[in-house]
Amino acid sequence: MFQRVQRIFENLNHRQRLNDVANSLGVTYLRLGQPADAFRCFERTEALSLERGSEGGLAFAKGLMGWSAYLQGERSTALPLARAAWHHMLTVPNALLRYVLLHMLAFHARDAGELTLAARMVGCSDAMRIRTGEPWDVCFAPHVKALDVALRAEMGEQYVECRVEGETLSLEDLVPEVQAFLDHILTVPPSIKTGTPLTTRELDVLRLLAQGISDKRIAQHLHISATTVSKHVSSMLGKLEMHNRVELARWAVERGLVDAPFS
């Protein structure tokens, strides 16, 4: 369908209409639970936004590409795209763009164990959304609720306090902290650049495991089942020829996958 519409607007040389169609189709794919197809649509909006020199278009395209990758479990792809979207977004006074992207980044903060920051980002984002009078789109609403439930379970009353604090903050108040988080999380230790036999998802599990987080909590972080977490752990033990989780955690610490030694 998109290819037919694409040909029509390309023949008319109407790049803005073509961008709108690609973006709408991508959002539709997200609503249908098809992030891989959505990603391809947003790649097209990214290219069109570059052609038009649209900072807002680039922010939306990269943000939604990052979210589509995140939903597929491709964290190593999702986070750099989210950071690029963040930089474009800072120059665009669009409330929808700002609260959606801030909430997307809250998922990454939670995954990295930055729970306080994640809770404050959630509060700030939702306060901005409420001021617009708009509900969450159905492609985001279930995930927003899941993040709220997960943070509440992990932080208890502290989550409410941090979220309320976030509601009083402007985006500008959070910029230095979010920027510092993005700079830190995307700084890859040299030992990791040499590569490992582990997949991206196994590394995601290992980073959390090495912090002493339970399988149940890891599953909540990564939106997978506890059974799947156990399978990843077994796979890592086999690949690295190790016998237990303590050895896995030590291996992760020695390679800089976590900031502090496990206990």
PDB file of N, CA and C in Angstrom, residues 120-213:
ATOM      1  N   ARG A 120      11.780  10.395  37.735  1.00  0.00           N
ATOM      2  CA  ARG A 120      11.652  11.846  37.536  1.00  0.00           C
ATOM      3  C   ARG A 120      11.312  12.160  36.080  1.00  0.00           C
ATOM      4  N   MET A 121      11.896  11.418  35.159  1.00  0.00           N
ATOM      5  CA  MET A 121      11.588  11.605  33.737  1.00  0.00           C
ATOM      6  C   MET A 121      10.127  11.263  33.456  1.00  0.00           C
ATOM      7  N   VAL A 122       9.643  10.180  34.069  1.00  0.00           N
ATOM      8  CA  VAL A 122       8.236   9.796  33.901  1.00  0.00           C
ATOM      9  C   VAL A 122       7.327  10.911  34.401  1.00  0.00           C
ATOM     10  N   GLY A 123       7.631  11.460  35.575  1.00  0.00           N
ATOM     11  CA  GLY A 123       6.810  12.532  36.135  1.00  0.00           C
ATOM     12  C   GLY A 123       6.793  13.766  35.259  1.00  0.00           C
ATOM     13  N   CYS A 124       7.965  14.176  34.799  1.00  0.00           N
ATOM     14  CA  CYS A 124       8.067  15.357  33.930  1.00  0.00           C
ATOM     15  C   CYS A 124       7.328  15.143  32.623  1.00  0.00           C
ATOM     16  N   SER A 125       7.534  13.961  32.024  1.00  0.00           N
ATOM     17  CA  SER A 125       6.888  13.638  30.753  1.00  0.00           C
ATOM     18  C   SER A 125       5.372  13.656  30.881  1.00  0.00           C
ATOM     19  N   ASP A 126       4.862  12.992  31.914  1.00  0.00           N
ATOM     20  CA  ASP A 126       3.406  12.899  32.035  1.00  0.00           C
ATOM     21  C   ASP A 126       2.790  14.251  32.365  1.00  0.00           C
ATOM     22  N   ALA A 127       3.500  15.087  33.109  1.00  0.00           N
ATOM     23  CA  ALA A 127       2.991  16.425  33.395  1.00  0.00           C
ATOM     24  C   ALA A 127       2.880  17.245  32.102  1.00  0.00           C
ATOM     25  N   MET A 128       3.880  17.114  31.240  1.00  0.00           N
ATOM     26  CA  MET A 128       3.820  17.807  29.945  1.00  0.00           C
ATOM     27  C   MET A 128       2.652  17.300  29.109  1.00  0.00           C
ATOM     28  N   ARG A 129       2.474  15.976  29.121  1.00  0.00           N
ATOM     29  CA  ARG A 129       1.367  15.396  28.332  1.00  0.00           C
ATOM     30  C   ARG A 129       0.023  15.888  28.844  1.00  0.00           C
ATOM     31  N   ILE A 130      -0.168  15.903  30.145  1.00  0.00           N
ATOM     32  CA  ILE A 130      -1.435  16.332  30.734  1.00  0.00           C
ATOM     33  C   ILE A 130      -1.740  17.782  30.357  1.00  0.00           C
ATOM     34  N   ARG A 131      -0.702  18.619  30.305  1.00  0.00           N
ATOM     35  CA  ARG A 131      -0.917  20.024  29.942  1.00  0.00           C
ATOM     36  C   ARG A 131      -1.398  20.169  28.503  1.00  0.00           C
ATOM     37  N   THR A 132      -1.072  19.201  27.644  1.00  0.00           N
ATOM     38  CA  THR A 132      -1.545  19.271  26.260  1.00  0.00           C
ATOM     39  C   THR A 132      -2.991  18.798  26.147  1.00  0.00           C
ATOM     40  N   GLY A 133      -3.466  18.065  27.157  1.00  0.00           N
ATOM     41  CA  GLY A 133      -4.822  17.523  27.112  1.00  0.00           C
ATOM     42  C   GLY A 133      -4.954  16.279  26.257  1.00  0.00           C
ATOM     43  N   GLU A 134      -3.816  15.719  25.827  1.00  0.00           N
ATOM     44  CA  GLU A 134      -3.839  14.558  24.948  1.00  0.00           C
ATOM     45  C   GLU A 134      -3.628  13.264  25.741  1.00  0.00           C
ATOM     46  N   PRO A 135      -4.323  12.175  25.368  1.00  0.00           N
ATOM     47  CA  PRO A 135      -4.058  10.869  25.987  1.00  0.00           C
ATOM     48  C   PRO A 135      -2.845  10.233  25.324  1.00  0.00           C
ATOM     49  N   TRP A 136      -2.328   9.182  25.938  1.00  0.00           N
ATOM     50  CA  TRP A 136      -1.264   8.426  25.283  1.00  0.00           C
ATOM     51  C   TRP A 136      -1.843   7.677  24.086  1.00  0.00           C
ATOM     52  N   ASP A 137      -1.105   7.679  22.979  1.00  0.00           N
ATOM     53  CA  ASP A 137      -1.509   6.895  21.820  1.00  0.00           C
ATOM     54  C   ASP A 137      -1.505   5.414  22.200  1.00  0.00           C
ATOM     55  N   VAL A 138      -2.369   4.643  21.567  1.00  0.00           N
ATOM     56  CA  VAL A 138      -2.490   3.224  21.912  1.00  0.00           C
ATOM     57  C   VAL A 138      -1.203   2.449  21.644  1.00  0.00           C
ATOM     58  N   CYS A 139      -0.316   2.977  20.791  1.00  0.00           N
ATOM     59  CA  CYS A 139       0.934   2.259  20.547  1.00  0.00           C
ATOM     60  C   CYS A 139       1.929   2.452  21.689  1.00  0.00           C
ATOM     61  N   PHE A 140       1.683   3.452  22.563  1.00  0.00           N
ATOM     62  CA  PHE A 140       2.557   3.689  23.708  1.00  0.00           C
ATOM     63  C   PHE A 140       1.901   3.339  25.046  1.00  0.00           C
ATOM     64  N   ALA A 141       0.591   3.493  25.128  1.00  0.00           N
ATOM     65  CA  ALA A 141      -0.105   3.396  26.412  1.00  0.00           C
ATOM     66  C   ALA A 141       0.221   2.128  27.213  1.00  0.00           C
ATOM     67  N   PRO A 142       0.196   0.930  26.623  1.00  0.00           N
ATOM     68  CA  PRO A 142       0.493  -0.274  27.416  1.00  0.00           C
ATOM     69  C   PRO A 142       1.917  -0.271  27.976  1.00  0.00           C
ATOM     70  N   HIS A 143       2.848   0.259  27.208  1.00  0.00           N
ATOM     71  CA  HIS A 143       4.240   0.292  27.636  1.00  0.00           C
ATOM     72  C   HIS A 143       4.441   1.327  28.746  1.00  0.00           C
ATOM     73  N   VAL A 144       3.753   2.451  28.628  1.00  0.00           N
ATOM     74  CA  VAL A 144       3.810   3.475  29.670  1.00  0.00           C
ATOM     75  C   VAL A 144       3.301   2.907  30.994  1.00  0.00           C
ATOM     76  N   LYS A 145       2.203   2.185  30.930  1.00  0.00           N
ATOM     77  CA  LYS A 145       1.644   1.568  32.134  1.00  0.00           C
ATOM     78  C   LYS A 145       2.594   0.523  32.714  1.00  0.00           C
ATOM     79  N   ALA A 146       3.204  -0.276  31.838  1.00  0.00           N
ATOM     80  CA  ALA A 146       4.130  -1.311  32.297  1.00  0.00           C
ATOM     81  C   ALA A 146       5.336  -0.700  32.994  1.00  0.00           C
ATOM     82  N   LEU A 147       5.847   0.412  32.466  1.00  0.00           N
ATOM     83  CA  LEU A 147       6.976   1.084  33.103  1.00  0.00           C
ATOM     84  C   LEU A 147       6.585   1.616  34.468  1.00  0.00           C
ATOM     85  N   ASP A 148       5.405   2.191  34.575  1.00  0.00           N
ATOM     86  CA  ASP A 148       4.911   2.706  35.848  1.00  0.00           C
ATOM     87  C   ASP A 148       4.821   1.585  36.887  1.00  0.00           C
ATOM     88  N   VAL A 149       4.262   0.461  36.484  1.00  0.00           N
ATOM     89  CA  VAL A 149       4.110  -0.675  37.401  1.00  0.00           C
ATOM     90  C   VAL A 149       5.476  -1.205  37.829  1.00  0.00           C
ATOM     91  N   ALA A 150       6.403  -1.333  36.873  1.00  0.00           N
ATOM     92  CA  ALA A 150       7.727  -1.875  37.184  1.00  0.00           C
ATOM     93  C   ALA A 150       8.493  -0.971  38.143  1.00  0.00           C
ATOM     94  N   LEU A 151       8.470   0.340  37.889  1.00  0.00           N
ATOM     95  CA  LEU A 151       9.187   1.268  38.763  1.00  0.00           C
ATOM     96  C   LEU A 151       8.565   1.311  40.158  1.00  0.00           C
ATOM     97  N   ARG A 152       7.248   1.235  40.216  1.00  0.00           N
ATOM     98  CA  ARG A 152       6.564   1.241  41.506  1.00  0.00           C
ATOM     99  C   ARG A 152       6.949  -0.005  42.314  1.00  0.00           C
ATOM    100  N   ALA A 153       7.057  -1.151  41.615  1.00  0.00           N
ATOM    101  CA  ALA A 153       7.416  -2.398  42.297  1.00  0.00           C
ATOM    102  C   ALA A 153       8.860  -2.360  42.791  1.00  0.00           C
ATOM    103  N   GLU A 154       9.736  -1.745  42.011  1.00  0.00           N
ATOM    104  CA  GLU A 154      11.156  -1.730  42.357  1.00  0.00           C
ATOM    105  C   GLU A 154      11.507  -0.672  43.390  1.00  0.00           C
ATOM    106  N   MET A 155      10.823   0.466  43.353  1.00  0.00           N
ATOM    107  CA  MET A 155      11.201   1.588  44.201  1.00  0.00           C
ATOM    108  C   MET A 155      10.279   1.802  45.393  1.00  0.00           C
ATOM    109  N   GLY A 156       9.080   1.257  45.358  1.00  0.00           N
ATOM    110  CA  GLY A 156       8.135   1.461  46.451  1.00  0.00           C
ATOM    111  C   GLY A 156       7.719   2.927  46.560  1.00  0.00           C
ATOM    112  N   GLU A 157       7.651   3.430  47.786  1.00  0.00           N
ATOM    113  CA  GLU A 157       7.203   4.810  48.017  1.00  0.00           C
ATOM    114  C   GLU A 157       8.149   5.833  47.394  1.00  0.00           C
ATOM    115  N   GLN A 158       9.402   5.463  47.261  1.00  0.00           N
ATOM    116  CA  GLN A 158      10.363   6.396  46.669  1.00  0.00           C
ATOM    117  C   GLN A 158       9.973   6.746  45.237  1.00  0.00           C
ATOM    118  N   TYR A 159       9.342   5.800  44.547  1.00  0.00           N
ATOM    119  CA  TYR A 159       8.911   6.069  43.176  1.00  0.00           C
ATOM    120  C   TYR A 159       7.915   7.213  43.147  1.00  0.00           C
ATOM    121  N   VAL A 160       6.954   7.177  44.039  1.00  0.00           N
ATOM    122  CA  VAL A 160       5.940   8.242  44.086  1.00  0.00           C
ATOM    123  C   VAL A 160       6.610   9.585  44.350  1.00  0.00           C
ATOM    124  N   GLU A 161       7.543   9.604  45.297  1.00  0.00           N
ATOM    125  CA  GLU A 161       8.232  10.855  45.638  1.00  0.00           C
ATOM    126  C   GLU A 161       9.009  11.403  44.449  1.00  0.00           C
ATOM    127  N   CYS A 162       9.754  10.514  43.774  1.00  0.00           N
ATOM    128  CA  CYS A 162      10.568  10.954  42.635  1.00  0.00           C
ATOM    129  C   CYS A 162       9.694  11.374  41.462  1.00  0.00           C
ATOM    130  N   ARG A 163       8.607  10.664  41.262  1.00  0.00           N
ATOM    131  CA  ARG A 163       7.709  11.015  40.164  1.00  0.00           C
ATOM    132  C   ARG A 163       7.059  12.378  40.422  1.00  0.00           C
ATOM    133  N   VAL A 164       6.605  12.613  41.637  1.00  0.00           N
ATOM    134  CA  VAL A 164       6.005  13.899  41.984  1.00  0.00           C
ATOM    135  C   VAL A 164       7.025  15.022  41.810  1.00  0.00           C
ATOM    136  N   GLU A 165       8.264  14.750  42.201  1.00  0.00           N
ATOM    137  CA  GLU A 165       9.320  15.742  41.990  1.00  0.00           C
ATOM    138  C   GLU A 165       9.470  16.050  40.510  1.00  0.00           C
ATOM    139  N   GLY A 166       9.440  15.000  39.689  1.00  0.00           N
ATOM    140  CA  GLY A 166       9.563  15.198  38.249  1.00  0.00           C
ATOM    141  C   GLY A 166       8.443  16.042  37.670  1.00  0.00           C
ATOM    142  N   GLU A 167       7.261  15.921  38.239  1.00  0.00           N
ATOM    143  CA  GLU A 167       6.112  16.687  37.751  1.00  0.00           C
ATOM    144  C   GLU A 167       6.298  18.186  37.929  1.00  0.00           C
ATOM    145  N   THR A 168       7.166  18.567  38.875  1.00  0.00           N
ATOM    146  CA  THR A 168       7.407  19.993  39.133  1.00  0.00           C
ATOM    147  C   THR A 168       8.529  20.552  38.264  1.00  0.00           C
ATOM    148  N   LEU A 169       9.212  19.678  37.535  1.00  0.00           N
ATOM    149  CA  LEU A 169      10.372  20.102  36.749  1.00  0.00           C
ATOM    150  C   LEU A 169       9.989  20.393  35.302  1.00  0.00           C
ATOM    151  N   SER A 170      10.718  21.311  34.701  1.00  0.00           N
ATOM    152  CA  SER A 170      10.589  21.537  33.262  1.00  0.00           C
ATOM    153  C   SER A 170      11.588  20.634  32.551  1.00  0.00           C
ATOM    154  N   LEU A 171      11.408  20.481  31.263  1.00  0.00           N
ATOM    155  CA  LEU A 171      12.361  19.684  30.502  1.00  0.00           C
ATOM    156  C   LEU A 171      13.760  20.268  30.646  1.00  0.00           C
ATOM    157  N   GLU A 172      13.848  21.590  30.623  1.00  0.00           N
ATOM    158  CA  GLU A 172      15.150  22.250  30.743  1.00  0.00           C
ATOM    159  C   GLU A 172      15.843  21.899  32.063  1.00  0.00           C
ATOM    160  N   ASP A 173      15.051  21.704  33.126  1.00  0.00           N
ATOM    161  CA  ASP A 173      15.629  21.316  34.420  1.00  0.00           C
ATOM    162  C   ASP A 173      16.307  19.949  34.339  1.00  0.00           C
ATOM    163  N   LEU A 174      15.750  19.069  33.518  1.00  0.00           N
ATOM    164  CA  LEU A 174      16.257  17.701  33.429  1.00  0.00           C
ATOM    165  C   LEU A 174      17.360  17.517  32.382  1.00  0.00           C
ATOM    166  N   VAL A 175      17.524  18.490  31.507  1.00  0.00           N
ATOM    167  CA  VAL A 175      18.465  18.330  30.396  1.00  0.00           C
ATOM    168  C   VAL A 175      19.871  17.927  30.860  1.00  0.00           C
ATOM    169  N   PRO A 176      20.484  18.618  31.843  1.00  0.00           N
ATOM    170  CA  PRO A 176      21.852  18.229  32.224  1.00  0.00           C
ATOM    171  C   PRO A 176      21.946  16.788  32.719  1.00  0.00           C
ATOM    172  N   GLU A 177      20.970  16.357  33.515  1.00  0.00           N
ATOM    173  CA  GLU A 177      20.999  15.010  34.069  1.00  0.00           C
ATOM    174  C   GLU A 177      20.778  13.958  32.979  1.00  0.00           C
ATOM    175  N   VAL A 178      19.838  14.215  32.085  1.00  0.00           N
ATOM    176  CA  VAL A 178      19.582  13.267  30.997  1.00  0.00           C
ATOM    177  C   VAL A 178      20.788  13.206  30.063  1.00  0.00           C
ATOM    178  N   GLN A 179      21.370  14.355  29.770  1.00  0.00           N
ATOM    179  CA  GLN A 179      22.534  14.383  28.890  1.00  0.00           C
ATOM    180  C   GLN A 179      23.701  13.614  29.495  1.00  0.00           C
ATOM    181  N   ALA A 180      23.922  13.796  30.801  1.00  0.00           N
ATOM    182  CA  ALA A 180      25.003  13.077  31.477  1.00  0.00           C
ATOM    183  C   ALA A 180      24.758  11.570  31.431  1.00  0.00           C
ATOM    184  N   PHE A 181      23.502  11.172  31.613  1.00  0.00           N
ATOM    185  CA  PHE A 181      23.158   9.748  31.547  1.00  0.00           C
ATOM    186  C   PHE A 181      23.453   9.184  30.158  1.00  0.00           C
ATOM    187  N   LEU A 182      23.024   9.904  29.116  1.00  0.00           N
ATOM    188  CA  LEU A 182      23.238   9.424  27.752  1.00  0.00           C
ATOM    189  C   LEU A 182      24.723   9.339  27.417  1.00  0.00           C
ATOM    190  N   ASP A 183      25.485  10.339  27.843  1.00  0.00           N
ATOM    191  CA  ASP A 183      26.926  10.325  27.578  1.00  0.00           C
ATOM    192  C   ASP A 183      27.591   9.140  28.272  1.00  0.00           C
ATOM    193  N   HIS A 184      27.131   8.860  29.492  1.00  0.00           N
ATOM    194  CA  HIS A 184      27.729   7.767  30.262  1.00  0.00           C
ATOM    195  C   HIS A 184      27.360   6.405  29.693  1.00  0.00           C
ATOM    196  N   ILE A 185      26.091   6.204  29.430  1.00  0.00           N
ATOM    197  CA  ILE A 185      25.617   4.876  29.023  1.00  0.00           C
ATOM    198  C   ILE A 185      26.125   4.495  27.644  1.00  0.00           C
ATOM    199  N   LEU A 186      26.447   5.502  26.818  1.00  0.00           N
ATOM    200  CA  LEU A 186      26.912   5.204  25.465  1.00  0.00           C
ATOM    201  C   LEU A 186      28.434   5.191  25.348  1.00  0.00           C
ATOM    202  N   THR A 187      29.109   5.355  26.489  1.00  0.00           N
ATOM    203  CA  THR A 187      30.560   5.233  26.506  1.00  0.00           C
ATOM    204  C   THR A 187      30.913   3.769  26.717  1.00  0.00           C
ATOM    205  N   VAL A 188      31.376   3.119  25.673  1.00  0.00           N
ATOM    206  CA  VAL A 188      31.653   1.679  25.728  1.00  0.00           C
ATOM    207  C   VAL A 188      33.078   1.444  26.213  1.00  0.00           C
ATOM    208  N   PRO A 189      33.270   0.696  27.295  1.00  0.00           N
ATOM    209  CA  PRO A 189      34.625   0.382  27.772  1.00  0.00           C
ATOM    210  C   PRO A 189      35.442  -0.310  26.678  1.00  0.00           C
ATOM    211  N   PRO A 190      36.746  -0.018  26.604  1.00  0.00           N
ATOM    212  CA  PRO A 190      37.590  -0.624  25.561  1.00  0.00           C
ATOM    213  C   PRO A 190      37.528  -2.139  25.541  1.00  0.00           C
ATOM    214  N   SER A 191      37.398  -2.771  26.722  1.00  0.00           N
ATOM    215  CA  SER A 191      37.377  -4.231  26.776  1.00  0.00           C
ATOM    216  C   SER A 191      36.185  -4.820  26.054  1.00  0.00           C
ATOM    217  N   ILE A 192      35.078  -4.034  25.948  1.00  0.00           N
ATOM    218  CA  ILE A 192      33.885  -4.534  25.278  1.00  0.00           C
ATOM    219  C   ILE A 192      34.034  -4.418  23.760  1.00  0.00           C
ATOM    220  N   LYS A 193      34.823  -3.427  23.300  1.00  0.00           N
ATOM    221  CA  LYS A 193      34.950  -3.200  21.862  1.00  0.00           C
ATOM    222  C   LYS A 193      35.606  -4.374  21.148  1.00  0.00           C
ATOM    223  N   THR A 194      36.351  -5.188  21.887  1.00  0.00           N
ATOM    224  CA  THR A 194      36.995  -6.325  21.265  1.00  0.00           C
ATOM    225  C   THR A 194      35.986  -7.412  20.930  1.00  0.00           C
ATOM    226  N   GLY A 195      34.770  -7.300  21.446  1.00  0.00           N
ATOM    227  CA  GLY A 195      33.726  -8.253  21.125  1.00  0.00           C
ATOM    228  C   GLY A 195      33.650  -9.390  22.132  1.00  0.00           C
ATOM    229  N   THR A 196      32.495 -10.017  22.214  1.00  0.00           N
ATOM    230  CA  THR A 196      32.285 -11.164  23.084  1.00  0.00           C
ATOM    231  C   THR A 196      31.465 -12.182  22.297  1.00  0.00           C
ATOM    232  N   PRO A 197      31.428 -13.419  22.762  1.00  0.00           N
ATOM    233  CA  PRO A 197      30.608 -14.417  22.072  1.00  0.00           C
ATOM    234  C   PRO A 197      29.126 -14.282  22.392  1.00  0.00           C
ATOM    235  N   LEU A 198      28.768 -13.303  23.220  1.00  0.00           N
ATOM    236  CA  LEU A 198      27.386 -13.169  23.672  1.00  0.00           C
ATOM    237  C   LEU A 198      26.586 -12.274  22.737  1.00  0.00           C
ATOM    238  N   THR A 199      25.299 -12.559  22.639  1.00  0.00           N
ATOM    239  CA  THR A 199      24.399 -11.726  21.846  1.00  0.00           C
ATOM    240  C   THR A 199      24.075 -10.443  22.607  1.00  0.00           C
ATOM    241  N   THR A 200      23.467  -9.487  21.904  1.00  0.00           N
ATOM    242  CA  THR A 200      23.078  -8.233  22.543  1.00  0.00           C
ATOM    243  C   THR A 200      22.112  -8.487  23.690  1.00  0.00           C
ATOM    244  N   ARG A 201      21.141  -9.359  23.480  1.00  0.00           N
ATOM    245  CA  ARG A 201      20.173  -9.629  24.536  1.00  0.00           C
ATOM    246  C   ARG A 201      20.829 -10.340  25.730  1.00  0.00           C
ATOM    247  N   GLU A 202      21.786 -11.253  25.454  1.00  0.00           N
ATOM    248  CA  GLU A 202      22.498 -11.903  26.556  1.00  0.00           C
ATOM    249  C   GLU A 202      23.287 -10.885  27.368  1.00  0.00           C
ATOM    250  N   LEU A 203      23.889  -9.911  26.694  1.00  0.00           N
ATOM    251  CA  LEU A 203      24.614  -8.858  27.400  1.00  0.00           C
ATOM    252  C   LEU A 203      23.672  -8.009  28.241  1.00  0.00           C
ATOM    253  N   ASP A 204      22.472  -7.741  27.711  1.00  0.00           N
ATOM    254  CA  ASP A 204      21.469  -7.006  28.485  1.00  0.00           C
ATOM    255  C   ASP A 204      21.155  -7.746  29.782  1.00  0.00           C
ATOM    256  N   VAL A 205      20.946  -9.066  29.677  1.00  0.00           N
ATOM    257  CA  VAL A 205      20.645  -9.886  30.851  1.00  0.00           C
ATOM    258  C   VAL A 205      21.832  -9.887  31.805  1.00  0.00           C
ATOM    259  N   LEU A 206      23.041 -10.035  31.261  1.00  0.00           N
ATOM    260  CA  LEU A 206      24.231 -10.140  32.087  1.00  0.00           C
ATOM    261  C   LEU A 206      24.494  -8.868  32.886  1.00  0.00           C
ATOM    262  N   ARG A 207      24.287  -7.720  32.275  1.00  0.00           N
ATOM    263  CA  ARG A 207      24.511  -6.455  32.988  1.00  0.00           C
ATOM    264  C   ARG A 207      23.634  -6.369  34.234  1.00  0.00           C
ATOM    265  N   LEU A 208      22.403  -6.815  34.112  1.00  0.00           N
ATOM    266  CA  LEU A 208      21.487  -6.780  35.246  1.00  0.00           C
ATOM    267  C   LEU A 208      21.805  -7.878  36.251  1.00  0.00           C
ATOM    268  N   LEU A 209      22.119  -9.052  35.746  1.00  0.00           N
ATOM    269  CA  LEU A 209      22.463 -10.178  36.625  1.00  0.00           C
ATOM    270  C   LEU A 209      23.667  -9.815  37.499  1.00  0.00           C
ATOM    271  N   ALA A 210      24.662  -9.149  36.906  1.00  0.00           N
ATOM    272  CA  ALA A 210      25.878  -8.806  37.633  1.00  0.00           C
ATOM    273  C   ALA A 210      25.637  -7.777  38.736  1.00  0.00           C
ATOM    274  N   GLN A 211      24.486  -7.104  38.670  1.00  0.00           N
ATOM    275  CA  GLN A 211      24.121  -6.159  39.733  1.00  0.00           C
ATOM    276  C   GLN A 211      23.312  -6.828  40.839  1.00  0.00           C
ATOM    277  N   GLY A 212      23.160  -8.157  40.731  1.00  0.00           N
ATOM    278  CA  GLY A 212      22.443  -8.895  41.760  1.00  0.00           C
ATOM    279  C   GLY A 212      20.942  -8.869  41.611  1.00  0.00           C
ATOM    280  N   ILE A 213      20.458  -8.508  40.426  1.00  0.00           N
ATOM    281  CA  ILE A 213      19.020  -8.421  40.193  1.00  0.00           C
ATOM    282  C   ILE A 213      18.461  -9.815  39.896  1.00  0.00           C
TER     283      ILE A 213
END
